[in-house]
XYZ file of C-alpha atoms in Angstrom:
220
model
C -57.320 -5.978 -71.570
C -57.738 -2.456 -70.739
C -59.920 -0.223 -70.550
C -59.884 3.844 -71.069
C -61.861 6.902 -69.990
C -61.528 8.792 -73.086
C -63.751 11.727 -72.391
C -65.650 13.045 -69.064
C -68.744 15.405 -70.069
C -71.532 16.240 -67.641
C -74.088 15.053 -70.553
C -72.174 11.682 -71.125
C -68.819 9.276 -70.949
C -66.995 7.766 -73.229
C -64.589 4.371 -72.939
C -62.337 2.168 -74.816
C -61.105 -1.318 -74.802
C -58.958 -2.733 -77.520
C -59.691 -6.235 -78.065
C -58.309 -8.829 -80.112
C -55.112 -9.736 -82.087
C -56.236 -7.092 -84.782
C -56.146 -3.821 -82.341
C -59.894 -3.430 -82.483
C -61.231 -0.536 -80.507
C -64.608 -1.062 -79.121
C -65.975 2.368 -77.329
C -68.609 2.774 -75.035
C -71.013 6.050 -74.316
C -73.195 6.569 -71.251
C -75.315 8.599 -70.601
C -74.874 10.225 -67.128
C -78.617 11.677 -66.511
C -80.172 7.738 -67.298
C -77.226 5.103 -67.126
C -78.191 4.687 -70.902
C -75.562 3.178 -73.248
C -74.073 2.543 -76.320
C -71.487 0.252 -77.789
C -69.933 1.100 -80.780
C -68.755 -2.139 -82.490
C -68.749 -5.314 -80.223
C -65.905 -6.824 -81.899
C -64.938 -9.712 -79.896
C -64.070 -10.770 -76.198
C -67.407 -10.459 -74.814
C -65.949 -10.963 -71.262
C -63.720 -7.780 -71.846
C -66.819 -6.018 -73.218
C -68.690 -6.956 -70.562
C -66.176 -5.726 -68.056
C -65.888 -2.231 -70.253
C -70.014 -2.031 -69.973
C -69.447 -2.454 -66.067
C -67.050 0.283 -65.846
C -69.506 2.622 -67.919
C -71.618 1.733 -65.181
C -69.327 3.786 -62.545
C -70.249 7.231 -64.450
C -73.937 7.161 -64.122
C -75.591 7.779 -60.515
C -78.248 5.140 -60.692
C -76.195 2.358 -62.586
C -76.804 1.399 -66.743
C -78.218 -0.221 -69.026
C -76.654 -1.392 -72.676
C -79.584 -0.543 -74.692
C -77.889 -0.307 -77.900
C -75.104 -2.188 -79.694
C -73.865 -0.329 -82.825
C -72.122 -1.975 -85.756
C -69.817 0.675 -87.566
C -69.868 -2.447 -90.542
C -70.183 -6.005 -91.044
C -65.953 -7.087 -91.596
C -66.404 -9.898 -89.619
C -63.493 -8.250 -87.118
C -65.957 -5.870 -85.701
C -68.863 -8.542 -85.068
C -67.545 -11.386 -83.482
C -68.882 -10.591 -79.712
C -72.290 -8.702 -81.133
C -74.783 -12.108 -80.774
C -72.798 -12.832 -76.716
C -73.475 -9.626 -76.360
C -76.912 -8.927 -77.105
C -78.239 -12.169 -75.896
C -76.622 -11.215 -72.285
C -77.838 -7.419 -72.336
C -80.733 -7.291 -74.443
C -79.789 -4.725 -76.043
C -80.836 -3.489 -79.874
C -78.611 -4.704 -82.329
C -77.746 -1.138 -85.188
C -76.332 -1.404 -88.299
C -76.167 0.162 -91.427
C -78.982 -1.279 -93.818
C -76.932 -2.214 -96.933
C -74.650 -4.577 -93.906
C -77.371 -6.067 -92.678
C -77.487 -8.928 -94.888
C -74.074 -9.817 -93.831
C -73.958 -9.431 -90.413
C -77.262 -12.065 -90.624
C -75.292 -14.317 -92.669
C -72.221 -14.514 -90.560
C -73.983 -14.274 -86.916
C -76.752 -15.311 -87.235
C -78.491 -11.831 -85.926
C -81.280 -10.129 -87.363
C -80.731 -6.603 -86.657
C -83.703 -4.582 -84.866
C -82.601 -1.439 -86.269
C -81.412 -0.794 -89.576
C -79.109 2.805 -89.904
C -79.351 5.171 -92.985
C -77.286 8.273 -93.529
C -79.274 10.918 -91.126
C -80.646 8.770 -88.800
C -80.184 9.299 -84.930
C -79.687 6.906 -82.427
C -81.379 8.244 -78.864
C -80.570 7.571 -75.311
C -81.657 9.726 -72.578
C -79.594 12.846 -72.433
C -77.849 11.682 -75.603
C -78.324 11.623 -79.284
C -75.496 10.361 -81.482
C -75.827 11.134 -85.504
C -75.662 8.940 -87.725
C -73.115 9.544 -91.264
C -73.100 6.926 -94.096
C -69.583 6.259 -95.139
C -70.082 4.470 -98.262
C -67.436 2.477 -99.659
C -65.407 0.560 -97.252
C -68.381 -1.279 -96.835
C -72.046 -0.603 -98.579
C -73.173 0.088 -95.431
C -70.838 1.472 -93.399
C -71.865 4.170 -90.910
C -70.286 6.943 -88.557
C -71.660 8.079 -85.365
C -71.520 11.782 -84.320
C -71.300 13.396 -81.092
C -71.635 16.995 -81.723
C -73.777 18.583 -78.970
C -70.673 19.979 -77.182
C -67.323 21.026 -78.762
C -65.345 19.830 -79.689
C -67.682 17.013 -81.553
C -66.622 13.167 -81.660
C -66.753 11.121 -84.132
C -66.742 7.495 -84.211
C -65.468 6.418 -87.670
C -65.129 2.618 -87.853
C -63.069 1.566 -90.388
C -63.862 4.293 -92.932
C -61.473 7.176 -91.590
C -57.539 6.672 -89.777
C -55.337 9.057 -89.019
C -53.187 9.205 -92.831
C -56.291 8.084 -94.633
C -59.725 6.818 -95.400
C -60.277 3.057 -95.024
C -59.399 0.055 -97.263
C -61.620 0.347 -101.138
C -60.293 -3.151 -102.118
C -58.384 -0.972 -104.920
C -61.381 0.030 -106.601
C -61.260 3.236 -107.854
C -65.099 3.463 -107.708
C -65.217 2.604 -104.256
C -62.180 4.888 -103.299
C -63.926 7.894 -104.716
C -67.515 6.845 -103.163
C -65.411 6.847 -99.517
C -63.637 9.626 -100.441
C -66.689 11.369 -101.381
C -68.752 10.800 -98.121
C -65.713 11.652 -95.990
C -64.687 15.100 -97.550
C -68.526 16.278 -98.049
C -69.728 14.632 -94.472
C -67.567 15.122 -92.019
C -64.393 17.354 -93.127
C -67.426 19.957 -94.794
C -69.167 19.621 -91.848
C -67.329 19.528 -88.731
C -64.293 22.228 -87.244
C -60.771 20.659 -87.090
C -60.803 20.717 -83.632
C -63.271 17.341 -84.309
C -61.968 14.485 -82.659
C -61.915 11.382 -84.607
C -62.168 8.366 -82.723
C -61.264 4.694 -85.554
C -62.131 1.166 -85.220
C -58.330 0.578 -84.853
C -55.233 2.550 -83.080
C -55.135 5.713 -81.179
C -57.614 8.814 -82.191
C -56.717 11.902 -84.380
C -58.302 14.890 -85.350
C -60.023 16.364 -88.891
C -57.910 19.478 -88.179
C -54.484 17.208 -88.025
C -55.920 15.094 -91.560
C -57.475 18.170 -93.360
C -53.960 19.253 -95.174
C -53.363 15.607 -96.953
C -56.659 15.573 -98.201
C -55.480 16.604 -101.735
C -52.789 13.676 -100.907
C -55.318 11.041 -100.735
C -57.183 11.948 -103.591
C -54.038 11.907 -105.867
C -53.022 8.405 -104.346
C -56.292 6.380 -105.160
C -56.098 5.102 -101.244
């Protein structure tokens, strides 16, 4: 396993690990000011994550602290090290409210913060937004960093580089995903936007926006 400085702001760090046979990326942010952090999607190999949480650890002057764990959705490929992880850390377990149910069901975790479209997540020096990207999941969620330029975005399974995330072939669930994706983050934030996917190397709005018309037309 390992791991990546992806980004080096004075606010904040970010980091990846890929983990697992399936490519997941699992990203960390901390905070520089408080050694605050976040982990976007604990997906599995908590030894790796912990390592990756360590490493965050080197970018703040007074050590961290994982206070939250984020879960972009409930696909059980993005879970698997979430309950290992909190029970070591203590930190809060986030994820979209319509996932919830699942991520109970398979894990056995009842979430101590449940995410809507809007909703910010807070650590000192460090506020991440959070987007509902309805339709890979019901509850699937982005997370924004947008207080410098160019703004990060942390996209789960819900936007790749050449296209928006698996709909099961439902065209009602295509056009939901579709929906949030053109009207919430291509509407909202300059190409320059990096977008950072639960799976394979980064990419950015500016490098997607021209096969938006594309993907519509496609159904995928």
């Amino acid at each position: 396993m390992t791991t990546e400085l992806l980004v080096d702001r004075p606010a904040f760090t970010v980091r990846r690990a890929f983990v697992s046979s399936m490519n997941n990326a699992v990203y960390l942010v901390t905070a520089r000011r408080s050694g605050e952090q976040v982990l976007i999607d604990a997906a599995d190999d908590a030894e790796a994550i912990s390592d990756l949480v360590e490493e965050g650890a080197q970018d703040a002057a007074d050590g961290a602290r994982l206070a939250y764990v984020v879960t972009t959705h409930a696909h059980w490929d993005h879970t698997r090290a979430t309950a290992e992880i909190a029970a070591q850390t203590g930190a809060h377990v986030a994820i979209g409210r319509e996932d919830a149910a699942q991520l109970k069901a398979e894990r056995g975790i009842e979430a101590d913060m449940l995410l809507d479209d809007g909703d910010l997540v807070h650590v000192d020096g460090v506020t991440l937004d959070v987007i509902g990207l309805r339709g890979h999941t019901a509850g699937s969620v982005a997370l924004a960093l947008d207080a410098e330029e160019p703004a990060l975005l942390f996209t789960g399974d819900s936007l790749f580089p050449g296209g928006v995330g698996n709909t099961g072939d439902d065209p009602e669930r295509f056009a939901q995903l579709f929906g949030d994706v053109t009207t919430r983050l291509f509407d909202r934030f300059a190409d320059d936007t990096i977008v950072f996917p639960g799976h394979g190397e980064p990419t950015t709005l500016g490098a997607e926006r021209p096969a938006l018309p594309e993907w519509r037309a496609r159904g995928w």
